Amino acid sequence: MSTLKVSLLQMDCRIADPEYNFLTARSYLEMAAHDKADLAVLPELWASSYALDRVEDFADPLVNEPTPDNAFGRFAALARDMNLTVAGSLLERADDGIYNTMVVYDREGRLLSSYRKVHLVPMLQEEEFLAAGDALSTVTLDGHEAGLAICYDLRFPELFQIYTRRGCRMQVMSAQWPDLRQSHWQALVRSRAIENQTYMVACNGVGEFDNIRFCGHSAVVDPWGEVLVDAGTAPGVYTVECDLGSVDGIRQAVPVLATRRPEVYARAEEQAAAEVPAAATV
């Protein structure tokens, strides 16, 4: 299938209130199912919101299929009940720490892929509460590869470049991006789409927590950088079709990927690593 219909579930997640957030997610997923979406994407940490000082209370082990009394298992059950492939991030409890983990469950509630947030946000001291992931992850959606990312990852172009070189035609991202840096969000989402000639599917949250307002503007951007949908600041479900079959033609028309010079970049990286900057003086 060359087209993929995507729903962005732009939620106003209630802090430390998983039951309310699960009810909201179910309601929104019903709307996405009514829109006949193939993929529904939820924001970052949508079940607990950004209660970093309470991650111990809301973290669960990652599970591969529907099960009660576990946030991942309940998310899988929603996918099965709504007959939708779903993606979004939750708090994962593992032996070596708690991770911000994006999961993708298929229409039967089976785990397709998981990704632990690699880049933690220093401005929010996330490293004090969460462990950082150390690997990238892709997922196959109706025969098309897509890369997975979470929020602050957006600032690191290398991640998306690697996904593109792995054959991804789409990047799927969950976020809780602050209003203070809304202009960065919108510019970076478009930039990642243009520079990688890929679809960017970026689901953000809205609302406010601890004097931080999340900016919304969830978006789907095509490989030309055209914004197919911008959710603005209102919570709701925003659905659009992505023509993944067009990506190869766009990459042939403007052959950026084919004219990369990795050997030049590698030499420049080696040179930069060898150059030790002089110590700063006051």
C-alpha positions as a LaTeX table, in Angstrom:
\begin{tabular}{lrrr}
\hline
Residue & $x$ (\AA) & $y$ (\AA) & $z$ (\AA) \\
\hline
Met1 & 0.00 & 0.00 & 0.00 \\
Ser2 & 1.51 & 3.32 & $-1.08$ \\
Thr3 & $-0.64$ & 5.58 & 1.11 \\
Leu4 & $-0.83$ & 5.59 & 4.89 \\
Lys5 & $-3.55$ & 7.48 & 6.73 \\
Val6 & $-2.20$ & 8.95 & 9.95 \\
Ser7 & $-4.07$ & 10.43 & 12.92 \\
Leu8 & $-2.33$ & 12.77 & 15.37 \\
Leu9 & $-3.92$ & 12.62 & 18.83 \\
Gln10 & $-3.06$ & 16.02 & 20.28 \\
Met11 & $-3.93$ & 15.52 & 23.96 \\
Asp12 & $-4.08$ & 17.77 & 26.98 \\
Cys13 & $-2.62$ & 15.11 & 29.26 \\
Arg14 & $-3.57$ & 15.45 & 32.92 \\
Ile15 & $-0.55$ & 15.26 & 35.20 \\
Ala16 & $-0.23$ & 12.04 & 37.23 \\
Asp17 & $-3.74$ & 10.90 & 36.24 \\
Pro18 & $-3.41$ & 7.81 & 34.04 \\
Glu19 & $-7.08$ & 6.86 & 34.30 \\
Tyr20 & $-8.23$ & 10.19 & 32.89 \\
Asn21 & $-5.58$ & 10.04 & 30.18 \\
Phe22 & $-6.51$ & 6.49 & 29.17 \\
Leu23 & $-10.17$ & 7.51 & 28.88 \\
Thr24 & $-9.17$ & 10.48 & 26.72 \\
Ala25 & $-6.93$ & 8.28 & 24.58 \\
Arg26 & $-9.75$ & 5.77 & 24.07 \\
Ser27 & $-12.12$ & 8.54 & 23.00 \\
Tyr28 & $-9.57$ & 9.97 & 20.58 \\
Leu29 & $-8.71$ & 6.54 & 19.19 \\
Glu30 & $-12.40$ & 5.97 & 18.49 \\
Met31 & $-12.32$ & 9.15 & 16.39 \\
Ala32 & $-9.17$ & 7.98 & 14.60 \\
Ala33 & $-10.84$ & 4.64 & 13.87 \\
His34 & $-13.86$ & 6.51 & 12.51 \\
Asp35 & $-11.45$ & 8.38 & 10.21 \\
Lys36 & $-10.17$ & 4.96 & 9.07 \\
Ala37 & $-6.63$ & 5.77 & 10.13 \\
Asp38 & $-3.89$ & 3.21 & 9.61 \\
Leu39 & $-1.70$ & 4.70 & 12.35 \\
Ala40 & $-2.60$ & 6.78 & 15.41 \\
Val41 & 0.20 & 8.67 & 17.18 \\
Leu42 & $-0.03$ & 9.93 & 20.77 \\
Pro43 & 2.19 & 12.46 & 22.59 \\
Glu44 & 5.22 & 11.76 & 24.75 \\
Leu45 & 4.42 & 10.22 & 28.16 \\
Trp46 & 0.73 & 10.62 & 27.39 \\
Ala47 & $-0.50$ & 8.35 & 30.20 \\
Ser48 & 1.27 & 10.08 & 33.11 \\
Ser49 & 2.27 & 13.41 & 31.51 \\
Tyr50 & 5.50 & 15.06 & 32.66 \\
Ala51 & 5.51 & 14.05 & 36.34 \\
Leu52 & 9.25 & 13.37 & 36.37 \\
Asp53 & 9.42 & 13.37 & 40.16 \\
Arg54 & 6.88 & 10.51 & 40.17 \\
Val55 & 8.24 & 8.25 & 37.46 \\
Glu56 & 8.57 & 5.42 & 39.99 \\
Asp57 & 4.79 & 5.53 & 40.50 \\
Phe58 & 3.89 & 5.20 & 36.83 \\
Ala59 & 6.63 & 3.06 & 35.24 \\
Asp60 & 5.77 & $-0.47$ & 34.10 \\
Pro61 & 7.72 & $-3.28$ & 32.45 \\
Leu62 & 7.44 & $-3.37$ & 28.67 \\
Val63 & 5.05 & $-6.10$ & 27.48 \\
Asn64 & 4.48 & $-7.52$ & 24.01 \\
Glu65 & 0.70 & $-7.90$ & 24.07 \\
Pro66 & $-2.51$ & $-6.77$ & 25.83 \\
Thr67 & $-2.60$ & $-7.25$ & 29.59 \\
Pro68 & $-4.37$ & $-5.43$ & 32.45 \\
Asp69 & $-2.66$ & $-3.50$ & 35.25 \\
Asn70 & 0.22 & $-2.42$ & 33.01 \\
Ala71 & 0.30 & 0.79 & 30.97 \\
Phe72 & 1.94 & $-0.88$ & 27.98 \\
Gly73 & $-0.50$ & $-3.78$ & 28.09 \\
Arg74 & $-3.46$ & $-1.41$ & 28.29 \\
Phe75 & $-2.11$ & 0.55 & 25.33 \\
Ala76 & $-1.83$ & $-2.71$ & 23.40 \\
Ala77 & $-5.43$ & $-3.51$ & 24.33 \\
Leu78 & $-6.55$ & $-0.14$ & 22.97 \\
Ala79 & $-4.83$ & $-0.93$ & 19.67 \\
Arg80 & $-6.61$ & $-4.28$ & 19.50 \\
Asp81 & $-10.00$ & $-2.91$ & 20.56 \\
Met82 & $-9.87$ & $-0.07$ & 18.02 \\
Asn83 & $-8.27$ & $-2.17$ & 15.27 \\
Leu84 & $-5.56$ & 0.48 & 14.91 \\
Thr85 & $-1.79$ & 0.54 & 14.85 \\
Val86 & $-0.81$ & 2.93 & 17.64 \\
Ala87 & 2.39 & 4.70 & 18.66 \\
Gly88 & 3.30 & 6.79 & 21.69 \\
Ser89 & 5.70 & 6.90 & 24.63 \\
Leu90 & 5.27 & 5.58 & 28.17 \\
Leu91 & 7.49 & 5.05 & 31.21 \\
Glu92 & 9.30 & 1.71 & 31.03 \\
Arg93 & 10.64 & 0.04 & 34.17 \\
Ala94 & 13.74 & $-2.04$ & 33.41 \\
Asp95 & 16.43 & $-3.68$ & 35.54 \\
Asp96 & 18.87 & $-0.83$ & 34.88 \\
Gly97 & 16.52 & 2.12 & 35.28 \\
Ile98 & 13.39 & 3.83 & 34.01 \\
Tyr99 & 13.18 & 4.77 & 30.34 \\
Asn100 & 10.98 & 7.05 & 28.27 \\
Thr101 & 10.01 & 4.43 & 25.70 \\
Met102 & 8.06 & 4.80 & 22.49 \\
Val103 & 6.14 & 1.71 & 21.47 \\
Val104 & 4.23 & 0.70 & 18.37 \\
Tyr105 & 1.45 & $-1.89$ & 18.69 \\
Asp106 & $-0.35$ & $-3.33$ & 15.69 \\
Arg107 & $-4.08$ & $-3.83$ & 15.16 \\
Glu108 & $-4.00$ & $-7.06$ & 17.13 \\
Gly109 & $-2.17$ & $-5.51$ & 20.07 \\
Arg110 & 1.20 & $-7.07$ & 19.27 \\
Leu111 & 4.39 & $-5.09$ & 19.85 \\
Leu112 & 5.99 & $-4.14$ & 16.53 \\
Ser113 & 8.85 & $-1.99$ & 17.82 \\
Ser114 & 10.11 & 0.00 & 20.80 \\
Tyr115 & 12.53 & 2.90 & 21.13 \\
Arg116 & 14.09 & 4.31 & 24.30 \\
Lys117 & 14.65 & 8.07 & 24.17 \\
Val118 & 18.32 & 8.57 & 23.40 \\
His119 & 18.67 & 12.30 & 24.09 \\
Leu120 & 17.51 & 13.39 & 27.55 \\
Val121 & 16.66 & 17.04 & 28.13 \\
Pro122 & 19.33 & 18.79 & 30.24 \\
Met123 & 17.12 & 21.85 & 30.77 \\
Leu124 & 14.62 & 19.64 & 32.65 \\
Gln125 & 17.28 & 17.51 & 34.39 \\
Glu126 & 15.74 & 14.40 & 32.85 \\
Glu127 & 18.96 & 12.49 & 33.52 \\
Glu128 & 18.16 & 12.67 & 37.26 \\
Phe129 & 14.96 & 10.67 & 36.73 \\
Leu130 & 15.41 & 8.64 & 33.56 \\
Ala131 & 17.98 & 6.43 & 31.87 \\
Ala132 & 19.00 & 7.23 & 28.31 \\
Gly133 & 18.50 & 4.78 & 25.48 \\
Asp134 & 21.50 & 3.67 & 23.43 \\
Ala135 & 19.99 & 2.41 & 20.17 \\
Leu136 & 17.80 & 3.55 & 17.31 \\
Ser137 & 14.67 & 1.69 & 16.25 \\
Thr138 & 12.57 & 1.44 & 13.12 \\
Val139 & 9.17 & $-0.09$ & 12.47 \\
Thr140 & 7.56 & $-1.52$ & 9.34 \\
Leu141 & 4.17 & 0.07 & 8.63 \\
Asp142 & 2.27 & $-1.56$ & 5.77 \\
Gly143 & 5.53 & $-2.40$ & 4.05 \\
His144 & 7.22 & 0.96 & 4.65 \\
Glu145 & 10.04 & 1.57 & 7.12 \\
Ala146 & 9.65 & 4.40 & 9.63 \\
Gly147 & 12.07 & 5.74 & 12.22 \\
Leu148 & 11.06 & 6.42 & 15.83 \\
Ala149 & 12.01 & 9.48 & 17.88 \\
Ile150 & 10.94 & 11.35 & 21.02 \\
Cys151 & 10.80 & 15.13 & 21.53 \\
Tyr152 & 14.34 & 16.45 & 22.23 \\
Asp153 & 15.68 & 13.96 & 19.66 \\
Leu154 & 14.35 & 16.41 & 17.07 \\
Arg155 & 17.36 & 18.66 & 17.69 \\
Phe156 & 19.81 & 15.97 & 16.53 \\
Pro157 & 19.80 & 15.65 & 12.73 \\
Glu158 & 22.13 & 12.65 & 12.74 \\
Leu159 & 19.38 & 10.43 & 14.15 \\
Phe160 & 17.02 & 11.17 & 11.28 \\
Gln161 & 19.80 & 10.94 & 8.70 \\
Ile162 & 20.63 & 7.44 & 9.89 \\
Tyr163 & 16.99 & 6.42 & 9.68 \\
Thr164 & 16.84 & 7.75 & 6.14 \\
Arg165 & 19.95 & 5.80 & 5.15 \\
Arg166 & 18.26 & 2.71 & 6.60 \\
Gly167 & 15.50 & 3.19 & 4.04 \\
Cys168 & 12.89 & 5.03 & 6.11 \\
Arg169 & 10.33 & 7.05 & 4.18 \\
Met170 & 8.66 & 8.32 & 7.34 \\
Gln171 & 9.75 & 9.45 & 10.81 \\
Val172 & 7.26 & 9.12 & 13.69 \\
Met173 & 7.76 & 11.24 & 16.79 \\
Ser174 & 5.98 & 11.78 & 20.11 \\
Ala175 & 6.69 & 14.98 & 22.03 \\
Gln176 & 5.77 & 17.39 & 24.83 \\
Trp177 & 7.42 & 20.49 & 23.37 \\
Pro178 & 7.17 & 23.77 & 25.31 \\
Asp179 & 5.46 & 26.90 & 24.08 \\
Leu180 & 8.60 & 28.92 & 24.79 \\
Arg181 & 10.33 & 27.18 & 21.88 \\
Gln182 & 7.38 & 26.76 & 19.52 \\
Ser183 & 9.25 & 28.42 & 16.64 \\
His184 & 12.03 & 25.84 & 17.03 \\
Trp185 & 9.51 & 23.00 & 16.94 \\
Gln186 & 7.89 & 24.15 & 13.72 \\
Ala187 & 11.18 & 24.95 & 12.00 \\
Leu188 & 12.87 & 21.70 & 13.01 \\
Val189 & 9.97 & 19.44 & 12.03 \\
Arg190 & 9.96 & 20.98 & 8.54 \\
Ser191 & 13.75 & 20.90 & 8.33 \\
Arg192 & 13.95 & 17.19 & 9.15 \\
Ala193 & 11.38 & 16.47 & 6.44 \\
Ile194 & 13.16 & 18.56 & 3.80 \\
Glu195 & 16.74 & 17.51 & 4.49 \\
Asn196 & 15.86 & 13.80 & 4.58 \\
Gln197 & 13.13 & 13.92 & 1.92 \\
Thr198 & 10.84 & 12.03 & 4.24 \\
Tyr199 & 7.45 & 12.37 & 5.87 \\
Met200 & 7.63 & 13.79 & 9.38 \\
Val201 & 4.77 & 12.72 & 11.66 \\
Ala202 & 5.14 & 14.72 & 14.88 \\
Cys203 & 2.55 & 14.48 & 17.67 \\
Asn204 & 2.87 & 17.06 & 20.45 \\
Gly205 & 0.82 & 17.73 & 23.57 \\
Val206 & $-1.05$ & 20.82 & 24.73 \\
Gly207 & $-1.92$ & 22.14 & 28.18 \\
Glu208 & 0.25 & 23.24 & 31.07 \\
Phe209 & 2.34 & 21.64 & 33.81 \\
Asp210 & 4.41 & 23.36 & 36.50 \\
Asn211 & 4.35 & 26.69 & 34.62 \\
Ile212 & 5.42 & 24.97 & 31.39 \\
Arg213 & 2.88 & 25.28 & 28.58 \\
Phe214 & 3.11 & 22.77 & 25.75 \\
Cys215 & 2.75 & 24.36 & 22.33 \\
Gly216 & 0.75 & 21.80 & 20.36 \\
His217 & 1.11 & 22.33 & 16.60 \\
Ser218 & 1.32 & 18.61 & 15.98 \\
Ala219 & 2.07 & 18.27 & 12.30 \\
Val220 & 2.54 & 16.04 & 9.31 \\
Val221 & 5.05 & 17.43 & 6.80 \\
Asp222 & 5.75 & 15.89 & 3.42 \\
Pro223 & 9.21 & 15.40 & 1.82 \\
Trp224 & 8.95 & 18.77 & 0.04 \\
Gly225 & 8.45 & 20.51 & 3.38 \\
Glu226 & 4.76 & 21.17 & 2.78 \\
Val227 & 2.74 & 21.11 & 5.99 \\
Leu228 & $-0.17$ & 18.74 & 5.32 \\
Val229 & $-1.75$ & 19.34 & 8.71 \\
Asp230 & $-0.97$ & 21.66 & 11.63 \\
Ala231 & $-3.09$ & 21.02 & 14.71 \\
Gly232 & $-2.69$ & 24.48 & 16.18 \\
Thr233 & $-3.21$ & 24.63 & 19.95 \\
Ala234 & $-6.54$ & 22.82 & 20.33 \\
Pro235 & $-6.71$ & 19.24 & 21.63 \\
Gly236 & $-8.24$ & 16.82 & 19.18 \\
Val237 & $-7.67$ & 14.30 & 16.41 \\
Tyr238 & $-6.09$ & 15.41 & 13.14 \\
Thr239 & $-6.02$ & 12.93 & 10.25 \\
Val240 & $-4.22$ & 13.10 & 6.91 \\
Glu241 & $-3.06$ & 10.74 & 4.17 \\
Cys242 & 0.64 & 10.30 & 3.44 \\
Asp243 & 1.60 & 9.18 & $-0.08$ \\
Leu244 & 4.67 & 7.14 & 0.76 \\
Gly245 & 4.84 & 5.96 & $-2.82$ \\
Ser246 & 5.86 & 9.47 & $-3.86$ \\
Val247 & 9.04 & 9.55 & $-1.77$ \\
Asp248 & 11.31 & 7.76 & $-4.24$ \\
Gly249 & 10.28 & 10.08 & $-7.06$ \\
Ile250 & 11.03 & 13.14 & $-4.93$ \\
Arg251 & 14.45 & 11.74 & $-4.05$ \\
Gln252 & 15.18 & 11.16 & $-7.73$ \\
Ala253 & 14.04 & 14.66 & $-8.70$ \\
Val254 & 16.35 & 16.25 & $-6.13$ \\
Pro255 & 19.03 & 13.58 & $-5.54$ \\
Val256 & 20.38 & 14.85 & $-2.23$ \\
Leu257 & 20.88 & 11.38 & $-0.76$ \\
Ala258 & 22.65 & 10.13 & $-3.89$ \\
Thr259 & 25.09 & 13.05 & $-3.91$ \\
Arg260 & 26.21 & 12.89 & $-0.29$ \\
Arg261 & 30.01 & 12.86 & 0.27 \\
Pro262 & 30.42 & 10.68 & 3.38 \\
Glu263 & 34.18 & 10.28 & 2.83 \\
Val264 & 34.61 & 14.07 & 3.04 \\
Tyr265 & 32.49 & 14.28 & 6.17 \\
Ala266 & 34.43 & 11.44 & 7.79 \\
Arg267 & 37.78 & 13.18 & 7.22 \\
Ala268 & 36.37 & 16.43 & 8.58 \\
Glu269 & 35.07 & 14.62 & 11.67 \\
Glu270 & 38.49 & 13.08 & 12.28 \\
Gln271 & 40.13 & 16.47 & 11.93 \\
Ala272 & 37.66 & 18.10 & 14.29 \\
Ala273 & 38.18 & 15.35 & 16.87 \\
Ala274 & 41.96 & 15.81 & 16.68 \\
Glu275 & 41.78 & 19.54 & 17.24 \\
Val276 & 41.80 & 20.30 & 20.96 \\
Pro277 & 40.44 & 23.81 & 21.58 \\
Ala278 & 42.50 & 26.13 & 23.74 \\
Ala279 & 41.38 & 26.37 & 27.34 \\
Ala280 & 38.91 & 29.19 & 27.89 \\
Thr281 & 40.18 & 32.08 & 29.94 \\
Val282 & 38.20 & 34.46 & 32.09 \\
\hline
\end{tabular}
